[in-house]
mmCIF file of C-alpha atoms and ligand atoms in Angstrom:
data_model
loop_
_atom_site.group_PDB
_atom_site.id
_atom_site.type_symbol
_atom_site.label_atom_id
_atom_site.label_comp_id
_atom_site.label_asym_id
_atom_site.label_seq_id
_atom_site.Cartn_x
_atom_site.Cartn_y
_atom_site.Cartn_z
ATOM 1 C CA GLU A 1 36.215 18.757 -12.072
ATOM 2 C CA GLU A 2 34.627 18.095 -8.745
ATOM 3 C CA ALA A 3 33.848 14.571 -7.586
ATOM 4 C CA ILE A 4 30.385 14.171 -6.152
ATOM 5 C CA GLN A 5 30.529 12.257 -2.908
ATOM 6 C CA ASP A 6 27.442 10.858 -1.311
ATOM 7 C CA ILE A 7 27.098 11.467 2.389
ATOM 8 C CA THR A 8 25.950 8.306 4.125
ATOM 9 C CA HIS A 9 24.574 7.717 7.601
ATOM 10 C CA CYS A 10 24.863 4.621 9.735
ATOM 11 C CA GLY A 11 23.933 3.943 13.328
ATOM 12 C CA PHE A 12 22.845 1.411 15.924
ATOM 13 C CA VAL A 13 19.563 1.314 17.806
ATOM 14 C CA ALA A 14 19.129 -0.914 20.867
ATOM 15 C CA ILE A 15 15.625 -2.233 21.536
ATOM 16 C CA VAL A 16 15.392 -2.983 25.256
ATOM 17 C CA GLY A 17 12.670 -3.738 27.752
ATOM 18 C CA ARG A 18 11.375 -6.449 30.025
ATOM 19 C CA PRO A 19 10.228 -9.739 28.478
ATOM 20 C CA ASN A 20 7.025 -9.770 26.418
ATOM 21 C CA VAL A 21 6.534 -6.055 25.802
ATOM 22 C CA GLY A 22 6.843 -6.550 22.025
ATOM 23 C CA LYS A 23 10.519 -5.843 21.211
ATOM 24 C CA SER A 24 10.858 -8.564 18.582
ATOM 25 C CA THR A 25 7.479 -7.735 17.058
ATOM 26 C CA LEU A 26 8.608 -4.110 16.771
ATOM 27 C CA MET A 27 11.841 -4.996 14.985
ATOM 28 C CA ASN A 28 10.121 -7.408 12.594
ATOM 29 C CA HIS A 29 7.449 -4.887 11.702
ATOM 30 C CA ILE A 30 9.897 -2.064 11.131
ATOM 31 C CA LEU A 31 11.957 -4.293 8.845
ATOM 32 C CA GLY A 32 8.956 -5.913 7.193
ATOM 33 C CA GLN A 33 10.672 -9.293 7.697
ATOM 34 C CA LYS A 34 10.289 -11.902 10.338
ATOM 35 C CA LEU A 35 13.821 -12.101 11.670
ATOM 36 C CA SER A 36 13.275 -12.340 15.372
ATOM 37 C CA ILE A 37 10.890 -14.871 16.796
ATOM 38 C CA THR A 38 7.988 -13.776 18.981
ATOM 39 C CA SER A 39 5.483 -15.425 21.245
ATOM 40 C CA ARG A 40 3.288 -14.816 24.238
ATOM 41 C CA LYS A 41 5.872 -16.404 26.480
ATOM 42 C CA PRO A 42 8.692 -14.434 28.053
ATOM 43 C CA GLN A 43 12.292 -15.165 27.057
ATOM 44 C CA THR A 44 11.483 -16.210 23.510
ATOM 45 C CA THR A 45 14.469 -14.215 22.280
ATOM 46 C CA ARG A 46 17.720 -15.559 23.786
ATOM 47 C CA ASP A 47 20.356 -14.023 21.605
ATOM 48 C CA GLN A 48 21.049 -10.634 20.309
ATOM 49 C CA ILE A 49 19.924 -10.325 16.720
ATOM 50 C CA LEU A 50 20.541 -7.447 14.347
ATOM 51 C CA GLY A 51 18.000 -6.172 11.845
ATOM 52 C CA VAL A 52 19.563 -4.007 9.165
ATOM 53 C CA GLN A 53 17.486 -1.466 7.285
ATOM 54 C CA THR A 54 19.049 0.502 4.444
ATOM 55 C CA LYS A 55 16.963 3.314 2.979
ATOM 56 C CA GLY A 56 19.127 5.081 0.447
ATOM 57 C CA HIS A 57 21.726 7.053 2.392
ATOM 58 C CA ILE A 58 20.598 5.940 5.823
ATOM 59 C CA GLN A 59 21.455 2.567 7.294
ATOM 60 C CA THR A 60 19.796 1.789 10.616
ATOM 61 C CA VAL A 61 20.910 -1.280 12.532
ATOM 62 C CA TYR A 62 18.345 -2.413 15.099
ATOM 63 C CA VAL A 63 19.567 -4.625 17.935
ATOM 64 C CA ASP A 64 16.832 -6.861 19.353
ATOM 65 C CA THR A 65 17.725 -8.223 22.757
ATOM 66 C CA PRO A 66 16.385 -10.770 25.195
ATOM 67 C CA GLY A 67 14.387 -8.938 27.860
ATOM 68 C CA LEU A 68 16.309 -8.015 30.976
ATOM 69 C CA HIS A 69 14.798 -9.860 33.872
ATOM 70 C CA LYS A 70 15.412 -10.639 37.490
ATOM 71 C CA GLY A 71 16.176 -14.370 37.307
ATOM 72 C CA GLN A 72 19.887 -15.148 37.690
ATOM 73 C CA ASP A 73 19.403 -18.724 38.792
ATOM 74 C CA LYS A 74 20.304 -20.544 35.606
ATOM 75 C CA ALA A 75 23.178 -20.205 33.170
ATOM 76 C CA ILE A 76 20.772 -19.491 30.314
ATOM 77 C CA ASN A 77 19.215 -16.592 32.280
ATOM 78 C CA ARG A 78 22.587 -15.105 33.147
ATOM 79 C CA PHE A 79 23.585 -15.367 29.510
ATOM 80 C CA MET A 80 20.444 -13.530 28.414
ATOM 81 C CA ASN A 81 20.972 -10.709 30.902
ATOM 82 C CA ARG A 82 24.597 -10.238 29.803
ATOM 83 C CA THR A 83 23.474 -10.134 26.180
ATOM 84 C CA ALA A 84 20.818 -7.525 26.913
ATOM 85 C CA SER A 85 23.173 -5.309 28.955
ATOM 86 C CA SER A 86 25.988 -5.368 26.411
ATOM 87 C CA ALA A 87 23.587 -4.157 23.713
ATOM 88 C CA LEU A 88 23.441 -0.824 25.529
ATOM 89 C CA LYS A 89 27.058 -0.027 24.781
ATOM 90 C CA ASP A 90 28.012 1.907 21.677
ATOM 91 C CA VAL A 91 24.572 2.594 20.307
ATOM 92 C CA ASP A 92 23.231 5.904 18.984
ATOM 93 C CA VAL A 93 19.768 5.671 20.441
ATOM 94 C CA VAL A 94 17.937 3.342 22.817
ATOM 95 C CA LEU A 95 14.297 2.373 22.373
ATOM 96 C CA PHE A 96 12.950 1.455 25.799
ATOM 97 C CA VAL A 97 9.798 -0.532 25.086
ATOM 98 C CA ILE A 98 7.039 -0.878 27.679
ATOM 99 C CA ASP A 99 3.494 -2.222 27.683
ATOM 100 C CA ALA A 100 0.917 0.617 27.657
ATOM 101 C CA GLU A 101 -1.278 -1.327 30.037
ATOM 102 C CA ARG A 102 1.084 -1.562 32.948
ATOM 103 C CA TRP A 103 4.403 -0.541 34.474
ATOM 104 C CA THR A 104 6.015 -3.332 36.531
ATOM 105 C CA ASP A 105 9.013 -3.935 38.820
ATOM 106 C CA GLU A 106 10.864 -5.399 35.862
ATOM 107 C CA ASP A 107 10.439 -2.105 33.989
ATOM 108 C CA ASP A 108 12.140 -0.466 36.961
ATOM 109 C CA VAL A 109 15.067 -2.904 36.591
ATOM 110 C CA VAL A 110 15.502 -1.868 32.956
ATOM 111 C CA LEU A 111 15.106 1.826 33.814
ATOM 112 C CA SER A 112 17.889 1.587 36.397
ATOM 113 C CA LYS A 113 20.298 0.345 33.697
ATOM 114 C CA LEU A 114 19.291 3.143 31.346
ATOM 115 C CA ARG A 115 20.255 5.906 33.754
ATOM 116 C CA PHE A 116 23.882 5.389 32.785
ATOM 117 C CA VAL A 117 23.692 5.345 29.005
ATOM 118 C CA ASP A 118 24.887 8.478 27.281
ATOM 119 C CA CYS A 119 22.753 8.429 24.140
ATOM 120 C CA PRO A 120 19.117 9.545 23.805
ATOM 121 C CA VAL A 121 16.549 7.164 25.295
ATOM 122 C CA VAL A 122 13.142 7.085 23.611
ATOM 123 C CA LEU A 123 10.295 5.607 25.625
ATOM 124 C CA VAL A 124 8.173 3.468 23.308
ATOM 125 C CA VAL A 125 4.736 2.820 24.762
ATOM 126 C CA ASN A 126 3.594 -0.294 22.908
ATOM 127 C CA LYS A 127 0.279 -2.156 22.627
ATOM 128 C CA ILE A 128 -1.860 0.976 22.648
ATOM 129 C CA ASP A 129 -4.420 -1.093 20.721
ATOM 130 C CA LYS A 130 -5.146 -2.803 24.032
ATOM 131 C CA LEU A 131 -6.082 0.369 25.869
ATOM 132 C CA GLU A 132 -9.813 0.486 26.415
ATOM 133 C CA GLU A 133 -10.051 4.246 26.697
ATOM 134 C CA ARG A 134 -8.186 6.528 24.335
ATOM 135 C CA ASP A 135 -8.388 9.406 26.802
ATOM 136 C CA ALA A 136 -6.285 7.420 29.238
ATOM 137 C CA LEU A 137 -3.172 7.699 27.059
ATOM 138 C CA LEU A 138 -2.255 11.339 27.605
ATOM 139 C CA PRO A 139 -2.298 11.374 31.420
ATOM 140 C CA ARG A 140 -0.445 8.039 31.303
ATOM 141 C CA MET A 141 2.286 9.583 29.158
ATOM 142 C CA MET A 142 2.557 12.571 31.498
ATOM 143 C CA GLU A 143 3.033 10.173 34.368
ATOM 144 C CA LEU A 144 5.704 8.199 32.509
ATOM 145 C CA SER A 145 7.617 11.324 31.573
ATOM 146 C CA GLU A 146 8.402 11.785 35.292
ATOM 147 C CA LYS A 147 10.406 8.558 35.449
ATOM 148 C CA MET A 148 13.414 9.754 33.492
ATOM 149 C CA ASP A 149 14.505 12.456 31.103
ATOM 150 C CA PHE A 150 13.358 10.699 27.937
ATOM 151 C CA ALA A 151 14.291 12.210 24.569
ATOM 152 C CA GLN A 152 10.724 11.500 23.441
ATOM 153 C CA ILE A 153 7.758 9.344 24.361
ATOM 154 C CA VAL A 154 6.137 7.598 21.400
ATOM 155 C CA PRO A 155 2.922 5.574 21.697
ATOM 156 C CA ILE A 156 2.688 2.734 19.149
ATOM 157 C CA SER A 157 1.150 -0.584 18.334
ATOM 158 C CA ALA A 158 3.875 -2.764 16.867
ATOM 159 C CA LEU A 159 1.415 -5.533 16.061
ATOM 160 C CA ARG A 160 -1.007 -3.233 14.231
ATOM 161 C CA ASN A 161 1.705 -1.049 12.655
ATOM 162 C CA LYS A 162 0.366 2.046 14.412
ATOM 163 C CA ASN A 163 2.643 5.093 14.517
ATOM 164 C CA LEU A 164 5.694 3.096 13.390
ATOM 165 C CA ASP A 165 6.400 5.659 10.613
ATOM 166 C CA ARG A 166 6.747 8.343 13.245
ATOM 167 C CA LEU A 167 9.026 6.187 15.356
ATOM 168 C CA GLU A 168 11.218 5.316 12.359
ATOM 169 C CA ALA A 169 11.532 8.957 11.347
ATOM 170 C CA LEU A 170 12.526 9.854 14.898
ATOM 171 C CA VAL A 171 15.116 7.056 15.014
ATOM 172 C CA GLU A 172 16.595 8.184 11.694
ATOM 173 C CA SER A 173 17.038 11.697 13.060
ATOM 174 C CA TYR A 174 19.552 10.266 15.563
ATOM 175 C CA ILE A 175 21.591 8.278 13.021
ATOM 176 C CA PRO A 176 24.976 9.990 12.586
ATOM 177 C CA GLU A 177 26.983 10.427 9.415
ATOM 178 C CA GLY A 178 29.285 7.560 8.652
ATOM 179 C CA SER A 179 30.030 4.801 6.228
ATOM 180 C CA GLN A 180 27.643 1.884 6.144
ATOM 181 C CA TYR A 181 28.717 -1.348 7.817
ATOM 182 C CA TYR A 182 26.537 -3.723 5.822
ATOM 183 C CA PRO A 183 25.856 -4.113 2.097
ATOM 184 C CA GLU A 184 22.467 -2.604 1.258
ATOM 185 C CA ASP A 185 20.850 -5.992 0.609
ATOM 186 C CA GLN A 186 21.904 -7.543 3.920
ATOM 187 C CA ILE A 187 19.093 -7.676 6.479
ATOM 188 C CA THR A 188 20.677 -9.419 9.460
ATOM 189 C CA ASN A 189 23.977 -10.464 11.020
ATOM 190 C CA ARG A 190 22.660 -13.955 11.592
ATOM 191 C CA SER A 191 23.189 -16.978 9.373
ATOM 192 C CA SER A 192 20.343 -18.739 7.602
ATOM 193 C CA ARG A 193 21.047 -21.756 9.833
ATOM 194 C CA PHE A 194 20.499 -19.676 12.949
ATOM 195 C CA LEU A 195 17.290 -18.155 11.587
ATOM 196 C CA ALA A 196 16.038 -21.638 10.683
ATOM 197 C CA SER A 197 16.679 -22.931 14.206
ATOM 198 C CA GLU A 198 14.893 -19.926 15.702
ATOM 199 C CA ILE A 199 11.830 -20.520 13.512
ATOM 200 C CA VAL A 200 11.578 -24.107 14.782
ATOM 201 C CA ARG A 201 11.951 -22.864 18.365
ATOM 202 C CA GLU A 202 9.169 -20.329 17.842
ATOM 203 C CA LYS A 203 6.750 -22.963 16.544
ATOM 204 C CA ILE A 204 7.482 -25.240 19.508
ATOM 205 C CA THR A 205 6.991 -22.375 21.958
ATOM 206 C CA ARG A 206 3.700 -21.397 20.343
ATOM 207 C CA GLN A 207 2.311 -24.890 19.908
ATOM 208 C CA LEU A 208 3.045 -26.036 23.413
ATOM 209 C CA GLY A 209 1.815 -23.076 25.424
ATOM 210 C CA GLN A 210 2.535 -23.588 29.081
ATOM 211 C CA GLU A 211 3.070 -27.346 28.776
ATOM 212 C CA VAL A 212 6.788 -27.201 28.117
ATOM 213 C CA PRO A 213 8.984 -24.569 29.693
ATOM 214 C CA TYR A 214 11.387 -22.563 27.575
ATOM 215 C CA GLU A 215 14.054 -25.217 28.062
ATOM 216 C CA VAL A 216 14.104 -26.270 24.447
ATOM 217 C CA ALA A 217 17.070 -25.823 22.123
ATOM 218 C CA VAL A 218 17.227 -26.415 18.393
ATOM 219 C CA GLN A 219 20.355 -27.461 16.558
ATOM 220 C CA ILE A 220 20.547 -27.472 12.755
ATOM 221 C CA GLU A 221 22.278 -30.696 11.701
ATOM 222 C CA GLU A 222 21.932 -30.258 7.959
ATOM 223 C CA PHE A 223 21.397 -27.214 5.750
ATOM 224 C CA VAL A 224 22.134 -28.045 2.125
ATOM 225 C CA PHE A 225 21.049 -26.580 -1.161
ATOM 226 C CA GLU A 226 19.962 -29.088 -3.782
ATOM 227 C CA GLY A 227 18.781 -27.420 -6.934
ATOM 228 C CA ALA A 228 15.873 -25.149 -6.020
ATOM 229 C CA THR A 229 15.346 -26.832 -2.638
ATOM 230 C CA ILE A 230 16.975 -26.393 0.768
ATOM 231 C CA HIS A 231 17.199 -29.584 2.802
ATOM 232 C CA ILE A 232 17.142 -28.816 6.519
ATOM 233 C CA SER A 233 17.427 -31.247 9.438
ATOM 234 C CA ALA A 234 16.878 -29.900 12.916
ATOM 235 C CA LEU A 235 17.493 -31.591 16.231
ATOM 236 C CA ILE A 236 15.220 -30.490 19.067
ATOM 237 C CA LEU A 237 16.870 -30.850 22.468
ATOM 238 C CA VAL A 238 14.710 -31.063 25.560
ATOM 239 C CA GLU A 239 15.432 -31.539 29.243
ATOM 240 C CA ARG A 240 13.068 -34.375 30.066
ATOM 241 C CA ASP A 241 11.355 -37.437 28.584
ATOM 242 C CA GLY A 242 7.913 -35.975 29.240
ATOM 243 C CA GLN A 243 8.773 -32.915 27.175
ATOM 244 C CA LYS A 244 9.847 -35.122 24.298
ATOM 245 C CA ARG A 245 6.517 -36.958 24.397
ATOM 246 C CA ILE A 246 4.576 -33.683 24.412
ATOM 247 C CA ILE A 247 6.506 -32.286 21.448
ATOM 248 C CA ILE A 248 5.975 -35.430 19.387
ATOM 249 C CA GLY A 249 2.287 -35.603 20.312
ATOM 250 C CA ASP A 250 -0.256 -38.293 19.675
ATOM 251 C CA LYS A 251 1.012 -40.421 16.750
ATOM 252 C CA GLY A 252 3.423 -37.618 15.861
ATOM 253 C CA SER A 253 0.625 -35.104 15.306
ATOM 254 C CA LYS A 254 2.293 -32.226 17.201
ATOM 255 C CA ILE A 255 5.683 -32.478 15.602
ATOM 256 C CA LYS A 256 4.051 -32.725 12.184
ATOM 257 C CA LEU A 257 2.258 -29.444 12.793
ATOM 258 C CA ILE A 258 5.411 -27.786 14.158
ATOM 259 C CA GLY A 259 7.306 -28.945 11.065
ATOM 260 C CA LYS A 260 4.654 -27.699 8.675
ATOM 261 C CA GLU A 261 4.410 -24.237 10.227
ATOM 262 C CA ALA A 262 8.189 -23.910 10.439
ATOM 263 C CA ARG A 263 8.618 -24.940 6.806
ATOM 264 C CA ILE A 264 6.112 -22.305 5.634
ATOM 265 C CA ASP A 265 7.962 -19.550 7.538
ATOM 266 C CA MET A 266 11.328 -20.740 6.211
ATOM 267 C CA GLU A 267 10.082 -20.729 2.636
ATOM 268 C CA ASN A 268 8.827 -17.160 3.102
ATOM 269 C CA LEU A 269 12.093 -16.006 4.602
ATOM 270 C CA PHE A 270 14.480 -17.800 2.234
ATOM 271 C CA GLN A 271 12.233 -17.463 -0.827
ATOM 272 C CA GLN A 272 12.977 -21.076 -1.708
ATOM 273 C CA LYS A 273 11.382 -24.491 -1.365
ATOM 274 C CA VAL A 274 12.323 -26.207 1.915
ATOM 275 C CA MET A 275 12.353 -29.892 2.905
ATOM 276 C CA LEU A 276 12.405 -30.037 6.692
ATOM 277 C CA ASN A 277 13.187 -32.972 8.992
ATOM 278 C CA LEU A 278 12.761 -32.697 12.758
ATOM 279 C CA TRP A 279 14.218 -34.944 15.483
ATOM 280 C CA VAL A 280 13.712 -34.800 19.240
ATOM 281 C CA LYS A 281 16.329 -35.848 21.788
ATOM 282 C CA VAL A 282 16.568 -35.641 25.569
ATOM 283 C CA ARG A 283 19.747 -34.084 26.969
ATOM 284 C CA SER A 284 19.006 -33.222 30.562
ATOM 285 C CA GLY A 285 20.601 -30.203 32.149
ATOM 286 C CA TRP A 286 21.581 -28.417 28.946
ATOM 287 C CA SER A 287 20.072 -25.073 29.999
ATOM 288 C CA ASP A 288 22.159 -24.903 33.175
ATOM 289 C CA ASP A 289 25.413 -26.125 31.674
ATOM 290 C CA GLU A 290 27.796 -23.436 30.411
ATOM 291 C CA ARG A 291 29.585 -25.858 28.104
ATOM 292 C CA ALA A 292 26.400 -27.230 26.594
ATOM 293 C CA LEU A 293 25.270 -23.635 26.018
ATOM 294 C CA ALA A 294 28.472 -22.809 24.182
ATOM 295 C CA SER A 295 28.112 -25.869 21.957
ATOM 296 C CA LEU A 296 24.610 -24.702 21.071
ATOM 297 C CA GLY A 297 25.892 -21.302 20.047
ATOM 298 C CA TYR A 298 25.000 -19.315 23.165
ATOM 299 C CA GLN A 299 28.309 -17.567 23.478
ATOM 300 C CA ASP A 300 29.297 -13.997 24.304
HETATM 301 P P1 LIG B 1 9.431 -9.494 23.406
HETATM 302 O O1 LIG B 1 9.586 -10.583 24.417
HETATM 303 O O2 LIG B 1 9.525 -8.151 24.034
HETATM 304 O O3 LIG B 1 10.324 -9.644 22.208
HETATM 305 O O4 LIG B 1 7.912 -9.581 22.888
HETATM 306 P P2 LIG B 1 7.327 -10.269 21.564
HETATM 307 O O5 LIG B 1 7.625 -9.444 20.367
HETATM 308 O O6 LIG B 1 7.735 -11.707 21.537
HETATM 309 O O7 LIG B 1 5.752 -10.124 21.842
HETATM 310 C C1 LIG B 1 5.150 -10.682 22.990
HETATM 311 C C2 LIG B 1 3.655 -10.813 22.742
HETATM 312 O O8 LIG B 1 3.049 -9.522 22.641
HETATM 313 C C3 LIG B 1 3.325 -11.537 21.429
HETATM 314 O O9 LIG B 1 2.210 -12.379 21.656
HETATM 315 C C4 LIG B 1 2.978 -10.397 20.481
HETATM 316 O O10 LIG B 1 2.092 -10.775 19.444
HETATM 317 C C5 LIG B 1 2.322 -9.401 21.434
HETATM 318 N N1 LIG B 1 2.407 -8.004 20.936
HETATM 319 C C6 LIG B 1 3.491 -7.353 20.477
HETATM 320 N N2 LIG B 1 3.181 -6.087 20.112
HETATM 321 C C7 LIG B 1 1.856 -5.935 20.329
HETATM 322 C C8 LIG B 1 0.924 -4.847 20.128
HETATM 323 O O11 LIG B 1 1.238 -3.763 19.649
HETATM 324 N N3 LIG B 1 -0.368 -5.078 20.509
HETATM 325 C C9 LIG B 1 -0.781 -6.273 21.022
HETATM 326 N N4 LIG B 1 -2.066 -6.389 21.356
HETATM 327 N N5 LIG B 1 0.061 -7.305 21.213
HETATM 328 C C10 LIG B 1 1.366 -7.150 20.869
HETATM 329 K K1 LIG B 2 8.274 -13.008 24.014
HETATM 330 MG MG1 LIG B 3 11.906 -11.012 21.829
#
């Protein structure tokens, strides 16, 4: 009697590109889960985060990265660039995401790193919903195809879920045979604590617009299950007193709103009731201090 063995596939896909082109939005929309935080501000994503999608025999592991950028001035920036570069090693396909509206110097920086990878590179032209004229897309794609020998060029809108099916099918065609690394119900490599801290960071970034720079860190002090409820306490670390005042807001109005929005997202993600407590503390210099970074979990 012959044993029937299922052939499985498993592979890694790096999502790279300059800040703000929509890398995290793309990963979240492909997975149908909000794993990676997004915002209008660059450098929202600091760490590498994996999104695991298992469709029957095929397991695709997406690697969302902080955008590669030019700044090397601060420890946190150097950390983000190292994280983004290391994601290019040992992957089966690279998705190089750009903004359909414009090609910038920072796109050239990313392109220069991609010349040395030895897997297929797919150019993903995102935000096509923003293009005023549809006829502009084809000549634009012709122009882009000159920049490098891309395996394919795929226009999409990550935000509006346009053409993502086509992109997913293309990605799956590059996933090699192999045993699956993650159980089929696992969707990320990150802990619930980490995801909770990222959700709080996203709400702060979104609420505060340009008022507070990205020098905010969130540390989860408590994450305990009590019956059907998760009790979460998060400490928000800022660089300066003024930032603390802005985050708290008039009579605590801002932090209340941040807490409410974060709690709603956490309840959606964890599928459980959440009680959330937020605290703000000033610890100046944390974003340029290698040891402080390590204690906050920013480690290679
Ligand atoms: P990342 O820095 O590359 O990870 O970019 P994000 O995913 O954080 O997105 C940056 C901004 O672009 C956010 O405000 C997103 O809502 C927006 N965005 C992402 N994809 C699209 C898209 O397809 N169309 C439009 N109009 N905006 C998008
Ligand atoms: K962003
Ligand atoms: Mg991101």
